Each structure stands twice: as structure tokens, then as C-alpha cells.
Amino acid sequence: MRCLSLLIVALPLTAVIAANHSAPLPIPNSDAKTEAEMKPYTELIEHTDATIDMVPIRGGRFVMGSPETEKGRYPDEGPQHEVEISPFWMAKCEMTWDAYDVWMSDLDVLKRNVLGFPETPRDKLSEKFQLTQPTKPYTDMTFGMGKAGYPAICMTQHSCRVFCEWLSAKTGRYYRLPTEAEWEYACRAGTTTAYSFGDDPKQLGEYAWYLENSSEKYQKVGRKKPNPWGLYDMHGNVAEWCLDQYTTDFYGKCKAEGVVKDPLVVPLTEYKRVARGGSWDDGLRRTRSAARVSSSIDWKQQDPQVPQSIWYFTDALFLGFRVVRPLTEPTDAEKAAKWDKSEPPQVDKNKR
């Protein structure tokens, strides 16, 4: 009887797991149990031609922040402190409109319906994140700068988070924004200099679209030289969202603790939040590896909606994102407590 009662208790748990997780879409080289097994792979967004190239980033330690002697340094880049990072995959390039629009405009659903493709369990699980997708934008969100092959822009961090939830359900693999520490670790790619290519700003144009060479607009992703770990546009083109709340005291707290593993400032207020990398509209200082930017309500000045949208930063033509996927997927409880936690809840009051 004791064994029977255990079986009865276990069955609903299995049902819950099956209801919330689907078998991953089979993709070559996407499965790894250990860091040594990690390989580059290309994620597919089912029923579309959109892809996301993913690059393995080995775990390790690095010194986060910039030294006080670094030219162009901002005060919020210190104190320097040692951080340990667990292995993850990172998108080779910034998220393009090609992939972002699938979620934003239901392109996969439309193609599936037109061609009569059967609905998969992943389609079913991703549905709720398409029902909560952005309201129709009031204008062309590319602002005439280009679409196919160009980075998606002007989204809030909330938009990125919901996109990642949709992408995770759609593929069966867990994706999210990088933490600020993961982002800088990947950007530096083992270097300790102002940029991933060294300290000489005269070389920036070889690696980045920035104020001096961008023609006052973003450019197609992946056209400049990559950093030592094969990541493109980590300097310039568009600044990139991170998971963290922006604070000026967290670095000091980390330094006081010694080596901190996988740090994250869980966001508990809507403003300010972190973006990294600088953009096509920035100069030499903002495109350095350690430079930080904090979000602002001023990024919504042109939004004509009342109340203003939770999905768009209409004035942030310089802002995009890229995704990461940790080697070890956290549990649902860990996601809720840390990795997916964001306060306050965002409610779209413009939807009828």
C-alpha cells in the first residue's frame, strides 16, 4: 500500500512537468551535458526561415569593471571585483528583426495556418506568450533604417523577457537575457583591456559601428570583426539589454564578498535597468567593454499612447538585445526566484 500511495502522488507531478515542458525541437549540436560537449549550433524558429546562431561560452573567472586608470572610465564601472561565470551559449549576433518579428507579428502562426502544418506541443506551449505580445506599434519601429538582417530595436526589457519565454517554449530550450556579468565576461573574451581588441581606440572601426562610421543609423549584424570568442557587434551597433537592475553600489558589495558566482541584481523597480555595449550613436567611451547604461523613462517621450506602452521605448533607436542559454537549465523554482523575476508586474492597459 505504501508503494501504491507513492505512485499515486507521483502521477500528478509527472503530468505537471509534461504540461509545462515539451521535447526540444531536434537541432544538431544543441544538446550537451557537460561544458566539454558544448558546440556552436543554429537555433531554428519552427515554421519559419528565422534562425539564431549560438556560440558556446566556457565558464571561468574574470575581473569585472574597469581600473581607475582606464581612459574614458565612468565612476559606476568600479570597484573592480572577481566574478565566476557558469558556462552558457550566447547568440553570435544581436537579435534581428527576422527573428523578433516572428513573435511580434505571429509569422509562424500565419505560415502554419496557410500551409496547413499541424500544431506541435511546442506551438501549444508558446501560444500564451503570443497572446501577451506587443500591441500594434504606432509607427514603423525600424524608423527607415532597414529590416532584414538588421537588429531589432526600441523594445523594453519586458518585451525581451516575454520574447525569451516564447522562444523557450517554441524551441524547448531555455533562453533569457544575459546578466550584466555574463555580458561583460563574453564581451571581454579573456581580455583585460578597454576593448576586446585592445586599448587602441583607432581600431574600433574594425570591430564596431559607432558614432564615427555608422552614417547615423544601425547596420546589418555581423559585418565587422568578431571578438576573440566569435561574437559580433559586442561593441556598438545597438546597445544590448541585460537582466539586471542598474545600481551603483552592487560592484562594491560584490567586492566585499570576494569571488561572487553568477551575480544578478534582480530588478524590483521599473527603472533603472542595465544595457551594455554602446551603439551606432555612441562614441569611444560608451563602447568600451566595461561601460554601463541605465534605462530611463525619457526613452518613451515620443510614445503617443495613454498610458504609454509597456512594450516599446520609442526614443531608444539605439537599443536591442541578444539571448543566452545556460548549459544547466535552472529549475522552475529557481527561474521564478531569480532568473525570470521582475517587479513590478507589467500590465498592458492598452489592450482591449
Short mmCIF file of C-alpha atoms in Angstrom, two decimals:
data_model
loop_
_atom_site.label_atom_id
_atom_site.label_comp_id
_atom_site.label_asym_id
_atom_site.label_seq_id
_atom_site.Cartn_x
_atom_site.Cartn_y
_atom_site.Cartn_z
CA MET A 1 0.00 0.00 0.00
CA ARG A 2 2.85 2.34 0.79
CA CYS A 3 4.32 1.89 -2.71
CA LEU A 4 0.89 2.42 -4.25
CA SER A 5 0.37 5.69 -2.42
CA LEU A 6 3.76 6.93 -3.64
CA LEU A 7 2.78 6.09 -7.21
CA ILE A 8 -0.49 7.99 -6.89
CA VAL A 9 1.33 11.07 -5.61
CA ALA A 10 3.94 10.87 -8.38
CA LEU A 11 1.50 10.73 -11.28
CA PRO A 12 0.15 14.28 -11.00
CA LEU A 13 3.71 15.60 -10.68
CA THR A 14 4.66 13.91 -13.95
CA ALA A 15 1.57 15.36 -15.56
CA VAL A 16 2.50 18.86 -14.41
CA ILE A 17 6.02 18.52 -15.81
CA ALA A 18 4.68 17.26 -19.14
CA ALA A 19 2.17 20.11 -19.30
CA ASN A 20 4.79 22.82 -18.79
CA HIS A 21 7.72 21.42 -20.78
CA SER A 22 7.87 19.92 -24.24
CA ALA A 23 10.51 17.86 -26.00
CA PRO A 24 13.06 20.21 -27.62
CA LEU A 25 13.00 20.77 -31.36
CA PRO A 26 15.78 18.48 -32.67
CA ILE A 27 18.76 20.64 -33.67
CA PRO A 28 22.27 19.33 -34.45
CA ASN A 29 24.85 20.07 -31.71
CA SER A 30 22.31 21.74 -29.41
CA ASP A 31 22.44 19.06 -26.72
CA ALA A 32 25.26 18.97 -24.15
CA LYS A 33 25.51 17.52 -20.68
CA THR A 34 28.97 18.92 -19.89
CA GLU A 35 30.94 22.00 -20.81
CA ALA A 36 33.31 19.88 -22.90
CA GLU A 37 30.38 18.75 -25.06
CA MET A 38 29.21 22.28 -25.90
CA LYS A 39 29.36 23.18 -29.60
CA PRO A 40 28.10 26.03 -31.76
CA TYR A 41 24.60 25.40 -33.11
CA THR A 42 21.90 27.19 -35.07
CA GLU A 43 18.53 27.53 -33.38
CA LEU A 44 15.51 27.32 -35.67
CA ILE A 45 12.19 29.02 -35.14
CA GLU A 46 9.76 26.36 -36.27
CA HIS A 47 7.56 27.00 -39.34
CA THR A 48 9.76 29.95 -40.43
CA ASP A 49 13.13 30.63 -42.03
CA ALA A 50 14.38 32.57 -38.99
CA THR A 51 17.49 31.28 -37.23
CA ILE A 52 19.69 32.27 -34.29
CA ASP A 53 23.36 31.21 -34.28
CA MET A 54 24.55 30.25 -30.79
CA VAL A 55 28.18 30.19 -29.61
CA PRO A 56 29.42 28.23 -26.56
CA ILE A 57 30.98 30.37 -23.82
CA ARG A 58 33.15 28.36 -21.41
CA GLY A 59 32.79 29.03 -17.72
CA GLY A 60 35.53 30.80 -15.81
CA ARG A 61 36.55 33.77 -13.71
CA PHE A 62 37.28 37.35 -14.71
CA VAL A 63 37.71 40.78 -13.20
CA MET A 64 34.55 42.81 -13.81
CA GLY A 65 34.65 46.58 -14.17
CA SER A 66 37.43 48.91 -15.25
CA PRO A 67 40.57 50.13 -13.49
CA GLU A 68 40.63 53.75 -12.34
CA THR A 69 43.44 54.38 -14.82
CA GLU A 70 41.39 53.41 -17.90
CA LYS A 71 40.88 56.32 -20.28
CA GLY A 72 37.23 57.34 -20.59
CA ARG A 73 36.19 55.40 -17.48
CA TYR A 74 32.89 56.22 -15.73
CA PRO A 75 32.64 56.06 -11.91
CA ASP A 76 29.95 53.32 -11.99
CA GLU A 77 32.44 50.85 -13.51
CA GLY A 78 34.08 50.14 -10.17
CA PRO A 79 35.32 48.91 -7.93
CA GLN A 80 36.72 46.05 -9.94
CA HIS A 81 35.81 42.65 -8.49
CA GLU A 82 36.32 39.00 -9.36
CA VAL A 83 33.35 37.05 -10.72
CA GLU A 84 32.88 33.38 -11.54
CA ILE A 85 30.64 32.60 -14.51
CA SER A 86 28.96 29.28 -15.32
CA PRO A 87 29.06 28.05 -18.95
CA PHE A 88 26.39 29.19 -21.39
CA TRP A 89 25.69 29.71 -25.06
CA MET A 90 25.32 33.24 -26.39
CA ALA A 91 23.82 34.46 -29.64
CA LYS A 92 26.60 35.19 -32.12
CA CYS A 93 24.82 38.37 -33.21
CA GLU A 94 22.26 40.81 -31.92
CA MET A 95 18.65 39.71 -32.34
CA THR A 96 17.44 40.66 -35.81
CA TRP A 97 14.02 41.76 -36.95
CA ASP A 98 13.89 38.47 -38.92
CA ALA A 99 13.56 36.51 -35.65
CA TYR A 100 11.91 39.14 -33.44
CA ASP A 101 9.10 39.75 -35.92
CA VAL A 102 8.08 36.08 -35.83
CA TRP A 103 6.90 36.62 -32.27
CA MET A 104 5.83 40.23 -32.68
CA SER A 105 3.69 39.61 -35.78
CA ASP A 106 2.67 35.90 -35.42
CA LEU A 107 4.55 34.99 -38.59
CA ASP A 108 4.94 31.35 -37.56
CA VAL A 109 1.22 31.02 -36.82
CA LEU A 110 0.25 32.61 -40.13
CA LYS A 111 2.58 30.35 -42.12
CA ARG A 112 1.41 27.27 -40.22
CA ASN A 113 -2.22 28.09 -40.97
CA VAL A 114 -1.63 28.90 -44.64
CA LEU A 115 0.44 25.76 -45.32
CA GLY A 116 -1.63 23.50 -43.09
CA PHE A 117 1.21 22.47 -40.77
CA PRO A 118 -0.04 20.56 -37.72
CA GLU A 119 0.29 22.28 -34.34
CA THR A 120 3.13 20.85 -32.25
CA PRO A 121 3.25 20.64 -28.43
CA ARG A 122 5.79 23.50 -28.59
CA ASP A 123 3.35 25.62 -30.59
CA LYS A 124 0.72 24.97 -27.96
CA LEU A 125 3.00 25.97 -25.08
CA SER A 126 4.20 29.12 -26.82
CA GLU A 127 0.66 30.33 -27.54
CA LYS A 128 0.21 32.20 -24.28
CA PHE A 129 3.34 34.26 -24.93
CA GLN A 130 1.99 35.28 -28.32
CA LEU A 131 -1.32 36.28 -26.76
CA THR A 132 0.66 38.61 -24.49
CA GLN A 133 2.76 40.04 -27.31
CA PRO A 134 3.05 43.77 -28.05
CA THR A 135 0.15 45.89 -29.17
CA LYS A 136 0.48 47.20 -32.72
CA PRO A 137 3.19 49.89 -32.84
CA TYR A 138 2.11 53.41 -33.71
CA THR A 139 4.79 53.69 -36.41
CA ASP A 140 7.41 51.68 -38.31
CA MET A 141 9.75 50.71 -35.47
CA THR A 142 12.74 50.45 -37.83
CA PHE A 143 12.38 54.20 -38.45
CA GLY A 144 13.50 53.55 -42.01
CA MET A 145 16.92 52.19 -41.03
CA GLY A 146 16.41 48.70 -42.51
CA LYS A 147 14.79 45.41 -41.52
CA ALA A 148 16.04 42.09 -42.96
CA GLY A 149 19.38 41.32 -41.33
CA TYR A 150 19.27 44.40 -39.12
CA PRO A 151 19.00 44.42 -35.31
CA ALA A 152 15.55 44.74 -33.73
CA ILE A 153 15.31 47.91 -31.64
CA CYS A 154 13.15 50.07 -29.39
CA MET A 155 11.83 47.30 -27.14
CA THR A 156 11.52 47.46 -23.36
CA GLN A 157 13.23 44.90 -21.18
CA HIS A 158 9.77 43.47 -20.53
CA SER A 159 9.37 42.82 -24.27
CA CYS A 160 12.69 40.97 -24.34
CA ARG A 161 11.71 38.86 -21.35
CA VAL A 162 8.40 37.79 -22.91
CA PHE A 163 10.14 37.11 -26.22
CA CYS A 164 12.58 34.84 -24.38
CA GLU A 165 9.72 33.00 -22.68
CA TRP A 166 8.10 32.50 -26.08
CA LEU A 167 11.38 31.36 -27.66
CA SER A 168 11.97 28.92 -24.81
CA ALA A 169 8.51 27.38 -25.23
CA LYS A 170 8.81 27.42 -29.01
CA THR A 171 12.14 25.56 -29.08
CA GLY A 172 12.04 23.52 -25.88
CA ARG A 173 15.33 25.13 -24.78
CA TYR A 174 15.61 27.77 -22.05
CA TYR A 175 16.61 31.23 -23.30
CA ARG A 176 16.89 34.51 -21.43
CA LEU A 177 18.74 37.81 -21.46
CA PRO A 178 22.34 37.71 -20.20
CA THR A 179 23.20 39.03 -16.77
CA GLU A 180 25.40 42.09 -16.74
CA ALA A 181 28.29 39.91 -15.54
CA GLU A 182 27.75 37.30 -18.29
CA TRP A 183 27.60 40.06 -20.88
CA GLU A 184 30.88 41.66 -19.83
CA TYR A 185 32.58 38.26 -19.48
CA ALA A 186 31.57 37.36 -23.04
CA CYS A 187 32.43 40.80 -24.38
CA ARG A 188 35.92 40.78 -22.87
CA ALA A 189 36.51 37.23 -24.11
CA GLY A 190 39.51 36.76 -21.86
CA THR A 191 40.92 40.27 -22.34
CA THR A 192 41.56 42.91 -19.67
CA THR A 193 41.82 45.91 -21.99
CA ALA A 194 39.34 48.73 -22.66
CA TYR A 195 38.01 46.88 -25.70
CA SER A 196 38.08 43.20 -26.61
CA PHE A 197 40.69 44.00 -29.27
CA GLY A 198 43.00 46.07 -27.03
CA ASP A 199 43.33 49.64 -25.79
CA ASP A 200 43.79 51.45 -29.08
CA PRO A 201 40.52 53.26 -29.97
CA LYS A 202 41.80 53.78 -33.52
CA GLN A 203 40.93 50.12 -34.17
CA LEU A 204 37.31 50.49 -33.05
CA GLY A 205 36.03 50.98 -36.58
CA GLU A 206 37.22 47.48 -37.50
CA TYR A 207 35.00 45.92 -34.81
CA ALA A 208 32.11 48.32 -34.28
CA TRP A 209 29.52 50.56 -35.85
CA TYR A 210 29.70 53.71 -33.75
CA LEU A 211 29.26 57.46 -33.99
CA GLU A 212 32.14 57.99 -36.42
CA ASN A 213 31.28 55.35 -39.05
CA SER A 214 27.59 54.41 -38.70
CA SER A 215 26.08 57.05 -41.01
CA GLU A 216 23.74 57.89 -38.12
CA LYS A 217 21.86 54.57 -38.15
CA TYR A 218 22.24 50.94 -37.19
CA GLN A 219 23.80 48.50 -39.65
CA LYS A 220 23.34 44.84 -40.56
CA VAL A 221 24.61 42.49 -37.86
CA GLY A 222 27.84 40.54 -38.19
CA ARG A 223 29.57 42.80 -40.72
CA LYS A 224 32.51 43.85 -38.51
CA LYS A 225 35.27 41.71 -36.99
CA PRO A 226 34.19 39.43 -34.11
CA ASN A 227 35.74 39.41 -30.66
CA PRO A 228 38.15 36.56 -29.68
CA TRP A 229 35.23 34.26 -28.81
CA GLY A 230 33.44 34.73 -32.13
CA LEU A 231 30.79 37.23 -31.00
CA TYR A 232 29.89 40.09 -33.32
CA ASP A 233 28.88 43.68 -32.51
CA MET A 234 29.59 43.44 -28.79
CA HIS A 235 30.93 46.96 -29.24
CA GLY A 236 28.48 49.32 -30.93
CA ASN A 237 25.68 48.86 -33.49
CA VAL A 238 22.97 48.62 -30.81
CA ALA A 239 23.28 48.64 -27.03
CA GLU A 240 22.05 45.37 -25.51
CA TRP A 241 19.66 44.69 -22.66
CA CYS A 242 20.83 42.73 -19.63
CA LEU A 243 18.69 41.15 -16.89
CA ASP A 244 19.92 43.38 -14.07
CA GLN A 245 18.56 46.33 -12.19
CA TYR A 246 21.03 49.19 -12.58
CA THR A 247 22.70 50.16 -9.30
CA THR A 248 25.90 51.98 -8.44
CA ASP A 249 26.65 50.07 -5.22
CA PHE A 250 26.44 46.43 -6.36
CA TYR A 251 30.05 46.27 -7.53
CA GLY A 252 31.20 47.34 -4.08
CA LYS A 253 29.01 44.71 -2.41
CA CYS A 254 30.42 42.01 -4.70
CA LYS A 255 33.98 43.07 -3.97
CA ALA A 256 33.32 42.84 -0.24
CA GLU A 257 32.10 39.23 -0.64
CA GLY A 258 35.17 38.05 -2.54
CA VAL A 259 34.63 35.91 -5.64
CA VAL A 260 30.92 36.04 -6.50
CA LYS A 261 29.37 33.33 -8.67
CA ASP A 262 26.79 34.26 -11.33
CA PRO A 263 25.73 37.58 -9.76
CA LEU A 264 22.44 39.21 -10.68
CA VAL A 265 20.65 42.27 -9.33
CA VAL A 266 17.04 41.09 -9.58
CA PRO A 267 15.02 44.07 -10.84
CA LEU A 268 12.40 45.23 -8.34
CA THR A 269 11.58 48.62 -9.88
CA GLU A 270 10.76 49.50 -13.50
CA TYR A 271 13.67 51.96 -13.69
CA LYS A 272 16.66 51.82 -13.93
CA ARG A 273 17.82 48.70 -15.77
CA VAL A 274 21.08 47.84 -17.49
CA ALA A 275 22.09 47.97 -21.15
CA ARG A 276 25.63 47.31 -22.40
CA GLY A 277 27.92 47.69 -25.39
CA GLY A 278 27.15 51.15 -26.70
CA SER A 279 25.58 51.80 -30.08
CA TRP A 280 25.80 53.38 -33.51
CA ASP A 281 25.03 56.69 -31.78
CA ASP A 282 27.85 56.46 -29.21
CA GLY A 283 31.50 57.44 -29.18
CA LEU A 284 34.62 55.81 -27.80
CA ARG A 285 33.67 55.86 -24.09
CA ARG A 286 30.29 54.12 -24.23
CA THR A 287 31.50 51.33 -26.50
CA ARG A 288 34.19 50.07 -24.07
CA SER A 289 33.77 46.61 -22.50
CA ALA A 290 33.04 47.96 -19.01
CA ALA A 291 30.71 50.85 -19.94
CA ARG A 292 27.20 50.72 -18.46
CA VAL A 293 23.95 52.45 -19.43
CA SER A 294 20.80 52.75 -17.32
CA SER A 295 17.29 52.84 -18.77
CA SER A 296 15.20 55.99 -18.47
CA ILE A 297 11.55 56.99 -18.85
CA ASP A 298 12.86 59.59 -21.31
CA TRP A 299 13.19 56.72 -23.76
CA LYS A 300 9.38 56.88 -24.13
CA GLN A 301 9.00 60.60 -24.83
CA GLN A 302 7.52 60.17 -28.32
CA ASP A 303 5.09 57.41 -27.36
CA PRO A 304 1.62 58.90 -28.09
CA GLN A 305 -0.32 56.17 -26.26
CA VAL A 306 -2.10 56.89 -22.99
CA PRO A 307 -1.00 55.13 -20.88
CA GLN A 308 2.39 54.71 -22.54
CA SER A 309 3.26 51.24 -23.84
CA ILE A 310 4.93 48.58 -21.71
CA TRP A 311 6.42 47.13 -24.92
CA TYR A 312 8.20 49.99 -26.70
CA PHE A 313 10.87 52.58 -25.98
CA THR A 314 10.03 54.82 -28.92
CA ASP A 315 13.09 57.02 -28.43
CA ALA A 316 15.61 54.17 -27.95
CA LEU A 317 16.61 53.70 -31.58
CA PHE A 318 19.98 52.60 -30.23
CA LEU A 319 18.70 49.71 -28.09
CA GLY A 320 18.41 45.98 -28.87
CA PHE A 321 19.38 42.65 -27.30
CA ARG A 322 20.83 39.17 -27.73
CA VAL A 323 19.94 35.97 -25.89
CA VAL A 324 21.84 33.39 -23.86
CA ARG A 325 21.14 29.81 -22.88
CA PRO A 326 22.76 28.37 -19.74
CA LEU A 327 24.31 24.90 -20.01
CA THR A 328 22.46 23.87 -16.85
CA GLU A 329 18.82 24.90 -17.04
CA PRO A 330 17.55 26.19 -13.69
CA THR A 331 14.52 24.64 -12.06
CA ASP A 332 11.15 26.36 -12.36
CA ALA A 333 11.52 27.49 -8.74
CA GLU A 334 14.96 28.98 -9.47
CA LYS A 335 13.61 30.76 -12.53
CA ALA A 336 10.76 32.28 -10.52
CA ALA A 337 13.01 33.34 -7.65
CA LYS A 338 15.90 34.74 -9.70
CA TRP A 339 16.34 34.36 -13.43
CA ASP A 340 12.82 35.26 -14.60
CA LYS A 341 11.85 37.50 -11.68
CA SER A 342 10.98 41.11 -12.50
CA GLU A 343 8.93 43.60 -10.49
CA PRO A 344 6.52 45.30 -10.68
CA PRO A 345 4.26 43.16 -12.92
CA GLN A 346 3.74 44.77 -16.33
CA VAL A 347 0.09 45.05 -17.38
CA ASP A 348 -0.87 46.15 -20.88
CA LYS A 349 -3.69 48.63 -20.27
CA ASN A 350 -3.90 49.47 -23.98
CA LYS A 351 -5.25 46.04 -24.92
CA ARG A 352 -8.99 45.79 -25.22
#
